[in-house]
Tab-separated table of C-alpha atoms and ligand atoms in Angstrom:
chain	number	residue	atom	x	y	z
Q	24	MET	CA	1.300	-6.344	0.289
Q	25	ASN	CA	2.586	-3.414	-1.673
Q	26	GLU	CA	5.874	-2.035	-0.325
Q	27	SER	CA	6.586	0.755	-2.757
Q	28	SER	CA	9.291	3.123	-1.627
Q	29	VAL	CA	9.006	4.999	-4.910
Q	30	PRO	CA	5.913	7.199	-5.086
Q	31	SER	CA	4.293	6.414	-8.432
Q	32	VAL	CA	1.047	7.641	-9.987
Q	33	PHE	CA	0.842	4.356	-11.906
Q	34	ILE	CA	0.303	2.072	-8.870
Q	35	GLY	CA	-3.390	2.895	-8.372
Q	36	ALA	CA	-3.854	1.319	-4.933
Q	37	SER	CA	-7.349	2.815	-4.506
Q	38	PRO	CA	-10.202	2.674	-7.063
Q	39	GLU	CA	-9.976	6.473	-7.318
Q	40	ALA	CA	-6.251	6.363	-8.086
Q	41	ALA	CA	-6.837	3.448	-10.514
Q	42	HIS	CA	-9.432	5.582	-12.366
Q	43	SER	CA	-6.929	8.438	-12.436
Q	44	VAL	CA	-4.402	6.086	-14.050
Q	45	THR	CA	-6.994	5.044	-16.687
Q	46	VAL	CA	-7.941	8.684	-17.338
Q	47	THR	CA	-4.250	9.583	-17.675
Q	48	TRP	CA	-3.606	6.835	-20.227
Q	49	VAL	CA	-6.748	7.576	-22.273
Q	50	LEU	CA	-5.877	11.287	-22.418
Q	51	VAL	CA	-2.193	10.668	-23.209
Q	52	ILE	CA	-3.013	8.135	-25.953
Q	53	GLY	CA	-5.917	10.276	-27.286
Q	54	ALA	CA	-3.801	13.435	-27.402
Q	55	THR	CA	-0.872	11.581	-29.013
Q	56	LEU	CA	-3.186	10.074	-31.644
Q	57	LEU	CA	-4.653	13.491	-32.421
Q	58	PHE	CA	-1.212	15.078	-32.679
Q	59	VAL	CA	0.053	12.335	-35.006
Q	60	LEU	CA	-3.054	12.540	-37.237
Q	61	VAL	CA	-2.994	16.360	-37.544
Q	62	MET	CA	0.763	16.381	-38.153
Q	63	GLY	CA	0.263	13.614	-40.732
Q	64	LEU	CA	-2.308	15.765	-42.547
Q	65	LEU	CA	0.063	18.741	-42.455
Q	66	ALA	CA	2.942	16.667	-43.811
Q	67	ALA	CA	0.762	15.201	-46.575
Q	68	ALA	CA	-0.524	18.668	-47.554
Q	69	LEU	CA	3.008	20.066	-47.702
Q	70	TRP	CA	4.234	17.076	-49.656
Q	71	ARG	CA	1.456	17.398	-52.243
Q	72	ARG	CA	2.093	21.121	-52.562
Q	73	ARG	CA	5.743	20.475	-53.359
Q	74	ARG	CA	4.726	18.149	-56.154
Q	75	GLY	CA	2.783	20.974	-57.814
Q	76	PRO	CA	-0.040	23.411	-57.148
Q	77	GLY	CA	-3.287	21.540	-56.549
Q	78	SER	CA	-6.755	22.919	-57.147
Q	79	ALA	CA	-8.168	25.435	-54.606
Q	80	SER	CA	-10.859	23.018	-53.429
Q	81	ASN	CA	-8.214	20.408	-52.755
Q	82	GLY	CA	-6.344	22.788	-50.390
Q	83	ARG	CA	-9.562	23.597	-48.522
Q	84	GLY	CA	-10.142	19.856	-48.080
Q	85	TRP	CA	-6.880	19.445	-46.189
Q	86	LEU	CA	-7.692	22.434	-43.995
Q	87	LEU	CA	-11.191	21.147	-43.170
Q	88	ALA	CA	-9.817	17.707	-42.342
Q	89	GLY	CA	-7.230	19.315	-40.022
Q	90	LEU	CA	-9.992	21.242	-38.237
Q	91	ALA	CA	-12.494	18.376	-38.126
Q	92	LEU	CA	-10.158	15.916	-36.409
Q	93	PRO	CA	-9.658	17.938	-33.191
Q	94	ALA	CA	-13.238	19.255	-33.361
Q	95	VAL	CA	-14.491	15.656	-33.139
Q	96	LEU	CA	-11.820	13.997	-30.982
Q	97	LEU	CA	-11.443	16.665	-28.279
Q	98	PRO	CA	-15.181	16.812	-27.326
Q	99	VAL	CA	-15.257	12.990	-27.245
Q	100	LEU	CA	-12.294	12.958	-24.838
Q	101	ALA	CA	-13.806	15.796	-22.762
Q	102	ALA	CA	-17.206	14.045	-22.528
Q	103	TRP	CA	-15.522	10.797	-21.487
Q	104	LEU	CA	-13.555	12.696	-18.848
Q	105	VAL	CA	-16.708	14.332	-17.408
Q	106	MET	CA	-18.459	10.935	-17.295
Q	107	ASN	CA	-15.533	9.431	-15.373
Q	108	ARG	CA	-15.034	12.319	-12.977
Q	109	ALA	CA	-17.509	10.988	-10.427
Q	110	GLN	CA	-15.387	7.858	-9.982
Q	111	VAL	CA	-12.205	9.858	-9.470
Q	112	ASP	CA	-13.830	12.076	-6.841
Q	113	PRO	CA	-16.479	10.008	-5.005
Q	114	GLN	CA	-19.379	11.404	-3.020
Q	115	HIS	CA	-19.427	11.822	0.745
Q	116	ASP	CA	-19.906	8.495	2.531
Q	117	ALA	CA	-21.289	8.641	6.088
Q	118	ARG	CA	-19.543	5.347	6.990
Q	119	ALA	CA	-16.130	6.679	6.008
Q	120	LEU	CA	-13.277	6.679	8.486
Q	121	VAL	CA	-12.313	10.330	8.976
Q	122	VAL	CA	-8.644	11.158	9.487
Q	123	SER	CA	-7.677	14.803	9.999
Q	124	ILE	CA	-4.280	15.854	8.760
Q	125	THR	CA	-2.717	19.223	9.496
Q	126	ALA	CA	0.396	20.188	7.577
Q	127	ARG	CA	3.017	22.145	9.470
Q	128	SER	CA	6.456	23.374	8.544
Q	129	TRP	CA	7.701	20.689	7.903
Q	130	TRP	CA	5.786	17.685	9.141
Q	131	TRP	CA	2.282	16.208	9.239
Q	132	GLU	CA	0.030	16.055	12.284
Q	133	VAL	CA	-2.384	13.114	12.023
Q	134	ARG	CA	-5.543	12.972	14.156
Q	135	TYR	CA	-8.156	10.275	14.643
Q	136	ASP	CA	-11.407	11.217	16.373
Q	137	ASN	CA	-12.768	8.144	18.088
Q	138	GLY	CA	-15.875	9.725	19.552
Q	139	GLY	CA	-14.769	8.693	23.037
Q	140	GLY	CA	-15.882	5.057	22.822
Q	141	ALA	CA	-15.402	2.790	25.839
Q	142	GLY	CA	-11.753	2.391	26.739
Q	143	GLU	CA	-10.589	4.424	23.770
Q	144	GLN	CA	-8.694	7.663	23.663
Q	145	ALA	CA	-11.244	10.259	22.421
Q	146	VAL	CA	-8.685	11.841	20.118
Q	147	LEU	CA	-5.542	10.102	18.977
Q	148	TYR	CA	-2.606	12.103	17.651
Q	149	THR	CA	0.358	10.815	15.723
Q	150	ALA	CA	2.727	12.269	13.136
Q	151	ASN	CA	4.004	11.623	9.614
Q	152	GLU	CA	2.381	8.176	9.369
Q	153	ILE	CA	-1.227	7.600	8.407
Q	154	HIS	CA	-2.604	4.169	9.206
Q	155	LEU	CA	-5.718	3.003	7.366
Q	156	PRO	CA	-7.746	-0.212	7.097
Q	157	ALA	CA	-7.874	-1.915	3.679
Q	158	GLY	CA	-11.135	-1.863	1.730
Q	159	ARG	CA	-12.898	0.859	3.681
Q	160	PRO	CA	-14.055	4.314	2.590
Q	161	VAL	CA	-11.793	6.976	4.024
Q	162	THR	CA	-12.163	10.744	4.171
Q	163	LEU	CA	-8.983	12.690	4.726
Q	164	SER	CA	-9.697	16.186	6.131
Q	165	LEU	CA	-6.766	18.325	5.082
Q	166	THR	CA	-5.699	21.703	6.397
Q	167	SER	CA	-2.554	23.648	7.239
Q	168	ALA	CA	-1.420	25.413	10.388
Q	169	ASP	CA	0.957	27.848	8.676
Q	170	VAL	CA	1.700	28.144	4.939
Q	171	ILE	CA	0.203	26.381	1.910
Q	172	HIS	CA	1.281	22.748	1.633
Q	173	SER	CA	-0.058	20.052	-0.675
Q	174	PHE	CA	-1.002	16.489	0.256
Q	175	TRP	CA	0.100	13.940	-2.306
Q	176	VAL	CA	0.248	10.171	-1.994
Q	177	PRO	CA	0.432	9.255	-5.701
Q	178	ALA	CA	-0.583	5.614	-5.241
Q	179	LEU	CA	-3.832	6.608	-3.472
Q	180	GLY	CA	-5.076	9.685	-5.313
Q	181	GLY	CA	-4.517	13.164	-6.622
Q	182	LYS	CA	-2.939	16.165	-4.969
Q	183	VAL	CA	-4.990	18.312	-2.606
Q	184	ASP	CA	-3.789	21.694	-1.442
Q	185	MET	CA	-3.638	22.245	2.319
Q	186	LEU	CA	-4.659	25.804	3.044
Q	187	PRO	CA	-4.509	27.672	6.365
Q	188	GLY	CA	-8.038	28.335	7.640
Q	189	ARG	CA	-9.736	25.956	5.181
Q	190	VAL	CA	-10.467	22.236	5.257
Q	191	LEU	CA	-10.457	20.310	1.966
Q	192	HIS	CA	-11.368	16.634	1.662
Q	193	LEU	CA	-9.837	13.717	-0.158
Q	194	ARG	CA	-12.206	10.744	-0.371
Q	195	LEU	CA	-10.960	7.332	-1.313
Q	196	ARG	CA	-11.338	3.644	-0.678
Q	197	THR	CA	-8.181	1.743	0.104
Q	198	VAL	CA	-7.805	-1.639	-1.566
Q	199	GLU	CA	-4.388	-3.145	-1.310
Q	200	ALA	CA	-2.582	-3.425	2.018
Q	201	GLY	CA	0.877	-1.940	1.931
Q	202	ARG	CA	3.073	1.060	2.581
Q	203	TYR	CA	2.798	4.047	0.299
Q	204	ARG	CA	5.052	7.046	0.298
Q	205	GLY	CA	3.699	10.561	0.053
Q	206	GLN	CA	5.286	13.935	-0.258
Q	207	CYS	CA	4.380	17.589	0.133
Q	208	ALA	CA	3.760	18.790	-3.412
Q	209	GLU	CA	3.706	22.548	-2.947
Q	210	PHE	CA	6.870	24.520	-2.258
Q	211	CYS	CA	6.491	25.557	1.386
Q	212	GLY	CA	9.924	26.755	2.434
Q	213	GLU	CA	13.361	25.565	3.364
Q	214	GLN	CA	12.508	21.938	4.148
Q	215	HIS	CA	9.808	21.342	1.532
Q	216	ALA	CA	11.919	18.488	0.126
Q	217	ARG	CA	12.055	16.753	3.545
Q	218	MET	CA	8.348	16.691	4.143
Q	219	ALA	CA	7.524	13.068	3.401
Q	220	LEU	CA	4.837	10.869	4.876
Q	221	GLN	CA	3.986	7.175	4.971
Q	222	VAL	CA	0.563	5.676	4.499
Q	223	VAL	CA	0.257	2.197	5.998
Q	224	VAL	CA	-2.788	0.221	4.851
Q	225	HIS	CA	-3.563	-2.744	7.119
Q	226	GLU	CA	-5.322	-5.987	6.262
Q	227	GLY	CA	-7.888	-7.673	8.533
Q	228	ASP	CA	-7.943	-6.336	12.078
Q	229	GLY	CA	-4.438	-4.853	11.761
Q	230	PHE	CA	-5.747	-1.305	11.804
Q	231	ASP	CA	-7.879	-1.844	14.932
Q	232	ARG	CA	-4.913	-3.441	16.694
Q	233	TRP	CA	-2.664	-0.548	15.673
Q	234	LYS	CA	-5.189	1.998	16.924
Q	235	ALA	CA	-5.773	0.196	20.217
Q	236	GLN	CA	-2.015	0.057	20.802
Q	237	GLN	CA	-1.491	3.716	19.879
Q	238	SER	CA	-4.384	4.765	22.109
Q	239	GLN	CA	-2.507	3.488	25.147
Q	240	PRO	CA	-0.612	6.141	27.125
Q	241	ALA	CA	3.174	5.977	26.992
Q	242	GLN	CA	4.843	3.278	29.078
Q	243	ALA	CA	6.632	4.634	32.134
Q	244	PRO	CA	10.399	4.214	31.674
Q	245	SER	CA	11.425	1.005	33.426
Q	246	THR	CA	15.235	0.768	32.986
Q	247	PRO	CA	17.712	3.164	34.677
Q	248	LEU	CA	18.880	4.469	31.278
Q	249	ALA	CA	15.305	5.145	30.132
Q	250	GLN	CA	14.547	6.847	33.458
Q	251	GLN	CA	17.612	9.022	32.997
Q	252	GLY	CA	16.369	9.823	29.480
Q	253	TRP	CA	12.995	10.861	30.852
Q	254	GLN	CA	14.814	13.193	33.296
Q	255	GLU	CA	16.721	14.656	30.325
Q	256	PHE	CA	13.440	15.111	28.463
Q	257	GLN	CA	12.061	17.145	31.357
Q	258	GLN	CA	15.239	19.144	32.037
Q	259	ARG	CA	15.518	20.149	28.374
Q	260	ARG	CA	11.858	21.125	28.402
Q	261	CYS	CA	11.093	18.964	25.352
Q	262	GLY	CA	7.493	18.989	26.619
Q	263	ALA	CA	7.226	22.651	25.621
Q	264	CYS	CA	6.686	21.385	22.053
Q	265	HIS	CA	6.086	17.610	22.291
Q	266	GLU	CA	3.524	15.436	23.969
Q	267	VAL	CA	4.297	12.108	25.613
Q	268	ARG	CA	0.777	11.194	26.616
Q	269	GLY	CA	0.437	9.920	30.152
Q	270	LEU	CA	3.862	11.008	31.347
Q	271	GLY	CA	3.851	14.748	31.668
Q	272	PRO	CA	2.780	18.194	30.534
Q	273	SER	CA	2.160	18.401	26.845
Q	274	SER	CA	2.125	20.651	23.853
Q	275	ARG	CA	1.205	20.030	20.252
Q	276	LEU	CA	3.603	22.480	18.632
Q	277	GLY	CA	5.785	19.567	17.546
Q	278	PRO	CA	5.050	15.918	16.689
Q	279	ASP	CA	3.385	13.733	19.340
Q	280	LEU	CA	6.052	11.393	20.748
Q	281	THR	CA	3.846	9.017	22.770
Q	282	HIS	CA	4.725	6.087	20.465
Q	283	VAL	CA	7.546	7.639	18.443
Q	284	GLY	CA	9.610	4.444	18.697
Q	285	SER	CA	7.003	2.564	16.642
Q	286	ARG	CA	7.260	4.857	13.615
Q	287	SER	CA	9.388	3.971	10.608
Q	288	ALA	CA	11.090	7.347	10.191
Q	289	ILE	CA	11.844	10.544	12.076
Q	290	GLY	CA	11.883	14.126	10.874
Q	291	ALA	CA	9.085	13.474	8.308
Q	292	GLY	CA	11.090	10.877	6.388
Q	293	THR	CA	14.491	12.485	7.029
Q	294	LEU	CA	16.066	9.528	8.901
Q	295	ARG	CA	15.158	5.866	9.288
Q	296	ASN	CA	14.029	5.470	12.877
Q	297	ASP	CA	16.281	3.668	15.358
Q	298	GLU	CA	18.061	4.560	18.590
Q	299	GLN	CA	21.227	5.761	16.847
Q	300	ALA	CA	19.207	7.909	14.421
Q	301	LEU	CA	17.258	9.431	17.325
Q	302	ARG	CA	20.561	10.260	18.985
Q	303	ASP	CA	21.887	11.854	15.776
Q	304	TRP	CA	18.658	13.746	15.376
Q	305	VAL	CA	18.625	15.203	18.909
Q	306	THR	CA	22.343	16.049	18.701
Q	307	ASP	CA	22.330	17.620	15.281
Q	308	VAL	CA	18.829	18.298	14.064
Q	309	GLN	CA	19.900	21.508	12.353
Q	310	ARG	CA	22.419	19.570	10.233
Q	311	HIS	CA	19.884	16.900	9.214
Q	312	LYS	CA	17.033	19.339	8.636
Q	313	PRO	CA	18.272	22.957	8.604
Q	314	GLY	CA	15.542	25.383	9.570
Q	315	ALA	CA	13.459	22.805	11.489
Q	316	ARG	CA	11.762	24.420	14.483
Q	317	MET	CA	13.855	22.397	16.933
Q	318	PRO	CA	17.250	23.382	18.313
Q	319	SER	CA	20.239	21.002	18.199
Q	320	ALA	CA	21.622	19.834	21.557
Q	321	PRO	CA	24.786	21.564	22.784
Q	322	PRO	CA	27.874	19.798	21.312
Q	323	GLY	CA	29.249	16.990	23.479
Q	324	ASP	CA	26.083	16.861	25.585
Q	325	PRO	CA	26.407	13.653	27.672
Q	326	GLY	CA	22.656	13.167	28.175
Q	327	THR	CA	21.664	12.608	24.531
Q	328	ALA	CA	22.301	8.836	24.606
Q	329	ALA	CA	19.872	8.400	27.507
Q	330	LEU	CA	17.327	10.699	25.849
Q	331	ALA	CA	17.530	8.741	22.581
Q	332	HIS	CA	17.107	5.474	24.508
Q	333	PHE	CA	14.044	6.845	26.292
Q	334	LEU	CA	12.500	7.946	22.972
Q	335	SER	CA	13.189	4.656	21.180
Q	336	GLN	CA	11.492	2.620	23.918
Q	337	LEU	CA	8.306	4.660	23.454
Q	338	GLN	CA	6.826	1.858	21.316
N	408	LIG	CU1	5.033	21.398	2.825
N	408	LIG	CU2	6.121	21.641	0.738
């Protein structure tokens, strides 16, 4: 189980990312070798010149050697790179699990299309957390709803731009179960830096269990405090932007909250998720994430504790 909180391009948790790591090292070592050799030739030529003027043919020899080294090494590296490209960017696989991700300012909408199988939600929405099964081909369909963002989970693969009106694909095969941190890699405005995401790769039937659980509608609030929170949710018209599936009117302008209590973070990685953090978030979202498309609650609002409790029990 890989629990890397630091996004690193050297983890290589998918074969595609592992190939990228190999390609990176071969190119870095190849380019360093070439630089050292050419600089060595230059230094030797200068050193010999200081010792006295050599013959004209001798000088041409140094020059030809300095040209021949890159002329031979660079095409070899380029050819090797072209041969390995197919492994870094695999072909379409019809059996791949397709996950659609839409970047928004400044969070990630994640969608699973289940094809409406028996007992399953036809389309499942969540936010800022992508759950995947280990060892299965995956196609991530990436687009943006507003400005240009860039999808980057270094441990799983390269960056892919997310462009409004276009869908680009990132194909990979997950290997190692674990949690991998990702980040928007294209400056997209005020909260570009707080646009993180988590990829959770499950072993065994963990992914199917996660999906079955997330496909359930939200649990009706059972305690008085949670019921009061649900009233607050309605009075504040949170449903104008958020969906709590199964409980009320819905909108997909903001993150789906049906199972928000089960996620590890809120605000696209801004705060670790617990009841107190949810309360802080609702009270003071504009302090935690200035510019987010959600207003802070009025100061001293007595209903925020109940609202935060309602949200945290949406497991
Ligand atoms: Cu989205 Cu930077």
